[in-house]
């Protein structure tokens, strides 16, 4: 099933049949670490964050918005912790849709990328992983992510960002106004 078909199927099962504008989506959230921190909660707290730290104000999409996650992007501003093992979990509603995923294999130039669309990068502070299975974030459903580092920890003031990229729908007034 195509990503558009999957998104429409999930939306119709939830009763969200209002048509929206099709678009690409990129949502992101950042946390600032304390020295040695190994656990991070993303898409949970938005108070006091700037537009550069998060492009959301709540951990759910609007009633006329939804999204299919096609790839994950993790970055850090000055550490090389991304080359160590880690666990990433993404929770949509009360269901863990990505469980104990270790994206570190796409870090640095190991050459063992999951998706075979690109080789690992030489930059130890960023990771991108293209998902083989579409993850849907329906409208008005809470979502969050947790990231747990297995090795070392972070430096004080380090900025950790998780971005979710894919296809989605946004509100479109169309002919209703």
XYZ file of C-alpha atoms in Angstrom, residues 80-159:
80
model
C 30.269 12.251 18.786
C 27.898 10.197 20.968
C 25.797 9.272 17.936
C 28.399 6.715 16.866
C 27.771 4.709 20.059
C 24.866 2.342 20.534
C 21.499 3.751 21.529
C 17.813 2.855 21.714
C 15.178 4.987 20.017
C 11.497 4.421 20.740
C 8.614 6.209 19.061
C 5.226 5.999 20.746
C 2.004 6.976 18.945
C -1.030 6.998 21.207
C -0.294 4.243 23.701
C 1.458 1.988 21.190
C 5.207 1.707 20.677
C 5.537 1.821 16.871
C 9.344 1.811 16.789
C 10.848 -0.189 19.656
C 14.470 -0.251 20.802
C 15.762 0.800 17.394
C 19.521 1.409 17.233
C 20.140 4.051 14.536
C 23.899 4.137 15.268
C 24.590 1.775 12.371
C 23.876 4.694 10.030
C 26.374 6.890 11.915
C 29.868 7.755 10.701
C 31.320 5.942 7.701
C 30.710 2.335 8.758
C 29.051 1.634 5.419
C 26.285 -0.532 6.864
C 23.315 1.786 6.350
C 19.914 0.192 6.894
C 18.310 1.486 3.743
C 21.067 0.896 1.164
C 20.128 4.259 -0.369
C 23.219 5.941 0.992
C 26.350 5.052 2.849
C 27.073 6.332 6.311
C 28.255 9.891 6.600
C 31.647 10.996 7.888
C 29.884 13.398 10.246
C 29.662 11.794 13.708
C 27.051 14.271 14.915
C 24.206 13.430 12.566
C 22.261 10.343 11.525
C 19.508 9.867 8.991
C 17.628 6.593 8.623
C 15.023 5.919 5.957
C 12.331 3.613 7.312
C 11.165 0.612 5.321
C 7.772 0.565 7.082
C 5.515 3.622 7.140
C 4.648 4.947 10.611
C 1.443 6.999 10.712
C 0.778 9.833 13.145
C -3.000 10.352 12.938
C -4.722 13.632 13.816
C -5.272 14.451 17.496
C -3.229 11.477 18.764
C -0.365 12.074 21.218
C 3.091 10.974 20.123
C 6.507 11.070 21.739
C 9.986 9.637 21.435
C 12.630 8.455 23.861
C 16.329 8.155 23.148
C 18.644 6.209 25.451
C 22.411 6.256 25.036
C 24.371 3.129 25.910
C 27.817 4.675 25.953
C 29.193 7.650 27.803
C 26.785 10.500 27.822
C 26.595 14.040 26.682
C 28.315 17.310 27.469
C 26.575 20.075 29.404
C 24.567 22.269 27.050
C 24.617 19.780 24.187
C 21.620 20.077 21.895
